[in-house]
Amino acid sequence: GGCRACAAKIVVGRDFLLTGLRLMASAQGQVLSAERLGKHKTSWQIITVIFFLLLLTIAEWNRASLQAVWWQRSWNEVGTLLVGVTIVLTLYSGLAYTWRHRAIIRDSDAV
């Protein structure tokens, strides 16, 4: 519950940060394109969301009880691993992107 809600906040926060950075770059006449690491991050986010939606769909179709051992282990163990990978990639890619383009932040103070 809480870990996954925190993960969602991190993902949204990173996206707001990078959108703001891109807006500052645009104001300076620059275009910041997406980078490979950000694309990997997005892929992991999509995989993680599909995993949880698939588990919930299986449960909704009554193919598995929410109490089934395999279902619980999938949700708790595999789900936690996927969320962890997603969080690490989200934080790393956001911080790396911001660091690489830090001059834009510095230059925006001079404008």
N, C-alpha and C. Protein backbone atom coordinates (compact mmCIF):
# COMPACT_ATOMS: atom_id res chain seq x y z
N GLY A 1 0.78 -1.19 0.00
CA GLY A 1 0.00 0.00 0.00
C GLY A 1 0.83 1.25 0.00
N GLY A 2 1.47 1.56 1.16
CA GLY A 2 2.21 2.80 1.31
C GLY A 2 3.40 2.90 0.39
N CYS A 3 4.11 1.80 0.23
CA CYS A 3 5.28 1.78 -0.65
C CYS A 3 4.88 2.10 -2.09
N ARG A 4 3.76 1.53 -2.51
CA ARG A 4 3.31 1.75 -3.89
C ARG A 4 2.78 3.17 -4.07
N ALA A 5 2.16 3.72 -3.05
CA ALA A 5 1.71 5.11 -3.12
C ALA A 5 2.91 6.05 -3.18
N CYS A 6 3.94 5.74 -2.42
CA CYS A 6 5.18 6.52 -2.44
C CYS A 6 5.83 6.43 -3.83
N ALA A 7 5.80 5.24 -4.43
CA ALA A 7 6.36 5.04 -5.77
C ALA A 7 5.64 5.93 -6.78
N ALA A 8 4.33 5.99 -6.67
CA ALA A 8 3.55 6.83 -7.59
C ALA A 8 3.93 8.30 -7.43
N LYS A 9 4.14 8.75 -6.19
CA LYS A 9 4.54 10.14 -5.93
C LYS A 9 5.91 10.42 -6.53
N ILE A 10 6.82 9.45 -6.42
CA ILE A 10 8.17 9.62 -6.97
C ILE A 10 8.11 9.74 -8.49
N VAL A 11 7.32 8.88 -9.12
CA VAL A 11 7.20 8.90 -10.58
C VAL A 11 6.61 10.24 -11.04
N VAL A 12 5.53 10.66 -10.41
CA VAL A 12 4.89 11.92 -10.80
C VAL A 12 5.81 13.11 -10.50
N GLY A 13 6.48 13.07 -9.35
CA GLY A 13 7.41 14.14 -8.99
C GLY A 13 8.55 14.28 -9.99
N ARG A 14 9.11 13.15 -10.41
CA ARG A 14 10.18 13.18 -11.40
C ARG A 14 9.68 13.79 -12.71
N ASP A 15 8.49 13.39 -13.11
CA ASP A 15 7.95 13.92 -14.36
C ASP A 15 7.70 15.42 -14.28
N PHE A 16 7.23 15.90 -13.15
CA PHE A 16 7.05 17.34 -12.97
C PHE A 16 8.41 18.06 -13.00
N LEU A 17 9.40 17.47 -12.35
CA LEU A 17 10.74 18.06 -12.33
C LEU A 17 11.29 18.19 -13.75
N LEU A 18 11.20 17.12 -14.53
CA LEU A 18 11.74 17.16 -15.88
C LEU A 18 10.92 18.05 -16.80
N THR A 19 9.62 18.11 -16.59
CA THR A 19 8.79 19.03 -17.37
C THR A 19 9.19 20.47 -17.08
N GLY A 20 9.42 20.78 -15.82
CA GLY A 20 9.88 22.12 -15.45
C GLY A 20 11.23 22.43 -16.06
N LEU A 21 12.13 21.46 -16.03
CA LEU A 21 13.46 21.65 -16.63
C LEU A 21 13.34 21.89 -18.13
N ARG A 22 12.47 21.14 -18.79
CA ARG A 22 12.27 21.33 -20.23
C ARG A 22 11.64 22.69 -20.54
N LEU A 23 10.75 23.17 -19.66
CA LEU A 23 10.16 24.50 -19.85
C LEU A 23 11.20 25.60 -19.69
N MET A 24 12.10 25.42 -18.71
CA MET A 24 13.18 26.40 -18.54
C MET A 24 14.10 26.39 -19.76
N ALA A 25 14.39 25.20 -20.28
CA ALA A 25 15.24 25.09 -21.48
C ALA A 25 14.56 25.76 -22.66
N SER A 26 13.26 25.54 -22.79
CA SER A 26 12.50 26.13 -23.89
C SER A 26 12.54 27.66 -23.82
N ALA A 27 12.44 28.20 -22.62
CA ALA A 27 12.50 29.64 -22.44
C ALA A 27 13.86 30.19 -22.85
N GLN A 28 14.88 29.33 -22.83
CA GLN A 28 16.23 29.73 -23.23
C GLN A 28 16.51 29.35 -24.69
N GLY A 29 15.46 28.87 -25.40
CA GLY A 29 15.62 28.51 -26.80
C GLY A 29 16.24 27.14 -27.04
N GLN A 30 16.22 26.29 -26.03
CA GLN A 30 16.80 24.95 -26.15
C GLN A 30 15.69 23.90 -26.10
N VAL A 31 15.99 22.75 -26.71
CA VAL A 31 15.06 21.62 -26.65
C VAL A 31 15.79 20.46 -25.99
N LEU A 32 15.21 19.92 -24.93
CA LEU A 32 15.79 18.75 -24.25
C LEU A 32 15.00 17.52 -24.66
N SER A 33 15.65 16.62 -25.34
CA SER A 33 14.96 15.42 -25.78
C SER A 33 15.08 14.33 -24.72
N ALA A 34 14.24 13.31 -24.89
CA ALA A 34 14.28 12.16 -23.98
C ALA A 34 15.59 11.42 -24.18
N GLU A 35 16.05 10.79 -23.12
CA GLU A 35 17.29 10.02 -23.17
C GLU A 35 17.00 8.54 -23.00
N ARG A 36 17.97 7.73 -23.34
CA ARG A 36 17.82 6.27 -23.30
C ARG A 36 17.42 5.78 -21.90
N LEU A 37 18.05 6.30 -20.87
CA LEU A 37 17.75 5.87 -19.51
C LEU A 37 16.29 6.16 -19.16
N GLY A 38 15.79 7.31 -19.59
CA GLY A 38 14.39 7.65 -19.35
C GLY A 38 13.45 6.70 -20.06
N LYS A 39 13.85 6.24 -21.23
CA LYS A 39 13.03 5.28 -21.97
C LYS A 39 13.01 3.92 -21.27
N HIS A 40 14.15 3.53 -20.69
CA HIS A 40 14.18 2.29 -19.90
C HIS A 40 13.27 2.42 -18.68
N LYS A 41 13.32 3.58 -18.05
CA LYS A 41 12.47 3.84 -16.89
C LYS A 41 11.00 3.70 -17.27
N THR A 42 10.63 4.28 -18.40
CA THR A 42 9.25 4.20 -18.85
C THR A 42 8.85 2.76 -19.14
N SER A 43 9.74 2.00 -19.74
CA SER A 43 9.45 0.58 -20.02
C SER A 43 9.18 -0.18 -18.73
N TRP A 44 10.01 0.04 -17.71
CA TRP A 44 9.80 -0.63 -16.42
C TRP A 44 8.51 -0.20 -15.75
N GLN A 45 8.17 1.07 -15.89
CA GLN A 45 6.89 1.54 -15.34
C GLN A 45 5.73 0.81 -16.00
N ILE A 46 5.79 0.69 -17.30
CA ILE A 46 4.71 0.02 -18.04
C ILE A 46 4.63 -1.46 -17.66
N ILE A 47 5.77 -2.13 -17.59
CA ILE A 47 5.81 -3.54 -17.19
C ILE A 47 5.20 -3.71 -15.80
N THR A 48 5.57 -2.82 -14.87
CA THR A 48 5.06 -2.91 -13.50
C THR A 48 3.55 -2.72 -13.45
N VAL A 49 3.05 -1.73 -14.15
CA VAL A 49 1.60 -1.48 -14.16
C VAL A 49 0.86 -2.66 -14.79
N ILE A 50 1.36 -3.16 -15.90
CA ILE A 50 0.71 -4.31 -16.56
C ILE A 50 0.71 -5.53 -15.64
N PHE A 51 1.81 -5.76 -14.92
CA PHE A 51 1.89 -6.88 -13.99
C PHE A 51 0.77 -6.81 -12.95
N PHE A 52 0.61 -5.64 -12.31
CA PHE A 52 -0.42 -5.50 -11.28
C PHE A 52 -1.83 -5.59 -11.88
N LEU A 53 -2.01 -4.98 -13.04
CA LEU A 53 -3.33 -5.07 -13.68
C LEU A 53 -3.66 -6.50 -14.06
N LEU A 54 -2.69 -7.25 -14.53
CA LEU A 54 -2.90 -8.66 -14.87
C LEU A 54 -3.29 -9.47 -13.64
N LEU A 55 -2.57 -9.27 -12.54
CA LEU A 55 -2.93 -9.98 -11.31
C LEU A 55 -4.33 -9.63 -10.84
N LEU A 56 -4.68 -8.36 -10.90
CA LEU A 56 -6.02 -7.95 -10.48
C LEU A 56 -7.08 -8.50 -11.42
N THR A 57 -6.77 -8.55 -12.71
CA THR A 57 -7.71 -9.11 -13.69
C THR A 57 -7.95 -10.59 -13.43
N ILE A 58 -6.88 -11.33 -13.17
CA ILE A 58 -7.00 -12.76 -12.87
C ILE A 58 -7.89 -12.95 -11.64
N ALA A 59 -7.68 -12.14 -10.62
CA ALA A 59 -8.50 -12.25 -9.41
C ALA A 59 -9.95 -11.87 -9.70
N GLU A 60 -10.15 -10.84 -10.50
CA GLU A 60 -11.50 -10.39 -10.83
C GLU A 60 -12.27 -11.46 -11.62
N TRP A 61 -11.59 -12.17 -12.47
CA TRP A 61 -12.22 -13.25 -13.25
C TRP A 61 -12.44 -14.50 -12.43
N ASN A 62 -12.11 -14.40 -11.13
CA ASN A 62 -12.25 -15.53 -10.21
C ASN A 62 -11.40 -16.73 -10.60
N ARG A 63 -10.29 -16.45 -11.29
CA ARG A 63 -9.35 -17.53 -11.63
C ARG A 63 -8.42 -17.81 -10.46
N ALA A 64 -8.34 -16.85 -9.57
CA ALA A 64 -7.50 -17.03 -8.38
C ALA A 64 -8.10 -16.24 -7.24
N SER A 65 -8.00 -16.80 -6.07
CA SER A 65 -8.42 -16.09 -4.89
C SER A 65 -7.30 -15.12 -4.49
N LEU A 66 -7.68 -13.99 -3.93
CA LEU A 66 -6.67 -13.07 -3.43
C LEU A 66 -5.87 -13.71 -2.30
N GLN A 67 -6.40 -14.79 -1.76
CA GLN A 67 -5.71 -15.50 -0.68
C GLN A 67 -4.82 -16.63 -1.20
N ALA A 68 -4.86 -16.93 -2.49
CA ALA A 68 -4.03 -18.00 -3.05
C ALA A 68 -2.56 -17.68 -2.81
N VAL A 69 -1.80 -18.70 -2.45
CA VAL A 69 -0.39 -18.50 -2.11
C VAL A 69 0.38 -17.92 -3.30
N TRP A 70 0.17 -18.48 -4.49
CA TRP A 70 0.92 -17.98 -5.66
C TRP A 70 0.56 -16.53 -5.96
N TRP A 71 -0.73 -16.18 -5.75
CA TRP A 71 -1.17 -14.82 -6.03
C TRP A 71 -0.54 -13.85 -5.03
N GLN A 72 -0.60 -14.20 -3.75
CA GLN A 72 -0.01 -13.37 -2.69
C GLN A 72 1.49 -13.18 -2.90
N ARG A 73 2.19 -14.28 -3.22
CA ARG A 73 3.65 -14.19 -3.44
C ARG A 73 3.95 -13.33 -4.67
N SER A 74 3.16 -13.48 -5.71
CA SER A 74 3.37 -12.67 -6.91
C SER A 74 3.19 -11.19 -6.58
N TRP A 75 2.09 -10.88 -5.91
CA TRP A 75 1.79 -9.49 -5.56
C TRP A 75 2.88 -8.91 -4.65
N ASN A 76 3.20 -9.67 -3.60
CA ASN A 76 4.13 -9.14 -2.59
C ASN A 76 5.60 -9.20 -3.01
N GLU A 77 6.02 -10.31 -3.57
CA GLU A 77 7.45 -10.47 -3.87
C GLU A 77 7.82 -9.92 -5.25
N VAL A 78 7.15 -10.42 -6.28
CA VAL A 78 7.46 -9.94 -7.63
C VAL A 78 7.05 -8.48 -7.77
N GLY A 79 5.88 -8.15 -7.25
CA GLY A 79 5.41 -6.77 -7.31
C GLY A 79 6.36 -5.81 -6.62
N THR A 80 6.83 -6.19 -5.44
CA THR A 80 7.77 -5.34 -4.71
C THR A 80 9.07 -5.18 -5.48
N LEU A 81 9.55 -6.24 -6.09
CA LEU A 81 10.77 -6.17 -6.90
C LEU A 81 10.57 -5.21 -8.08
N LEU A 82 9.45 -5.36 -8.79
CA LEU A 82 9.18 -4.49 -9.93
C LEU A 82 9.06 -3.03 -9.51
N VAL A 83 8.37 -2.78 -8.42
CA VAL A 83 8.23 -1.40 -7.92
C VAL A 83 9.61 -0.87 -7.51
N GLY A 84 10.42 -1.70 -6.88
CA GLY A 84 11.77 -1.28 -6.48
C GLY A 84 12.63 -0.89 -7.67
N VAL A 85 12.62 -1.72 -8.71
CA VAL A 85 13.39 -1.42 -9.92
C VAL A 85 12.88 -0.13 -10.54
N THR A 86 11.57 0.03 -10.60
CA THR A 86 10.97 1.23 -11.17
C THR A 86 11.38 2.47 -10.38
N ILE A 87 11.34 2.40 -9.06
CA ILE A 87 11.71 3.55 -8.23
C ILE A 87 13.18 3.91 -8.44
N VAL A 88 14.06 2.91 -8.42
CA VAL A 88 15.49 3.17 -8.60
C VAL A 88 15.75 3.82 -9.96
N LEU A 89 15.17 3.26 -11.02
CA LEU A 89 15.36 3.84 -12.35
C LEU A 89 14.76 5.24 -12.46
N THR A 90 13.62 5.44 -11.82
CA THR A 90 12.97 6.75 -11.85
C THR A 90 13.84 7.80 -11.16
N LEU A 91 14.32 7.49 -9.97
CA LEU A 91 15.17 8.43 -9.24
C LEU A 91 16.49 8.67 -9.97
N TYR A 92 17.13 7.59 -10.39
CA TYR A 92 18.44 7.71 -11.04
C TYR A 92 18.33 8.49 -12.34
N SER A 93 17.34 8.14 -13.16
CA SER A 93 17.22 8.83 -14.45
C SER A 93 16.87 10.30 -14.26
N GLY A 94 16.01 10.60 -13.30
CA GLY A 94 15.64 11.99 -13.04
C GLY A 94 16.80 12.81 -12.52
N LEU A 95 17.55 12.24 -11.58
CA LEU A 95 18.70 12.96 -11.03
C LEU A 95 19.80 13.11 -12.08
N ALA A 96 20.07 12.06 -12.86
CA ALA A 96 21.10 12.11 -13.90
C ALA A 96 20.74 13.14 -14.97
N TYR A 97 19.49 13.16 -15.38
CA TYR A 97 19.02 14.11 -16.40
C TYR A 97 19.15 15.54 -15.89
N THR A 98 18.75 15.75 -14.66
CA THR A 98 18.84 17.08 -14.04
C THR A 98 20.30 17.51 -13.92
N TRP A 99 21.16 16.59 -13.50
CA TRP A 99 22.58 16.90 -13.35
C TRP A 99 23.21 17.26 -14.70
N ARG A 100 22.88 16.49 -15.74
CA ARG A 100 23.44 16.76 -17.06
C ARG A 100 23.01 18.12 -17.61
N HIS A 101 21.84 18.56 -17.19
CA HIS A 101 21.30 19.82 -17.70
C HIS A 101 21.26 20.90 -16.63
N ARG A 102 22.13 20.80 -15.66
CA ARG A 102 22.14 21.75 -14.54
C ARG A 102 22.45 23.18 -14.99
N ALA A 103 23.14 23.33 -16.10
CA ALA A 103 23.47 24.67 -16.59
C ALA A 103 22.19 25.44 -16.93
N ILE A 104 21.16 24.74 -17.34
CA ILE A 104 19.89 25.40 -17.67
C ILE A 104 19.30 26.03 -16.41
N ILE A 105 19.39 25.31 -15.31
CA ILE A 105 18.88 25.84 -14.03
C ILE A 105 19.72 27.04 -13.61
N ARG A 106 21.02 26.90 -13.73
CA ARG A 106 21.94 27.99 -13.37
C ARG A 106 21.70 29.21 -14.26
N ASP A 107 21.54 28.98 -15.56
CA ASP A 107 21.33 30.08 -16.52
C ASP A 107 19.96 30.73 -16.34
N SER A 108 18.98 29.99 -15.84
CA SER A 108 17.64 30.57 -15.67
C SER A 108 17.64 31.63 -14.57
N ASP A 109 18.59 31.53 -13.62
CA ASP A 109 18.71 32.54 -12.57
C ASP A 109 19.19 33.87 -13.14
N ALA A 110 19.95 33.80 -14.22
CA ALA A 110 20.52 35.01 -14.81
C ALA A 110 19.51 35.73 -15.71
N VAL A 111 18.44 35.03 -16.11
CA VAL A 111 17.46 35.63 -17.03
C VAL A 111 16.52 36.56 -16.31
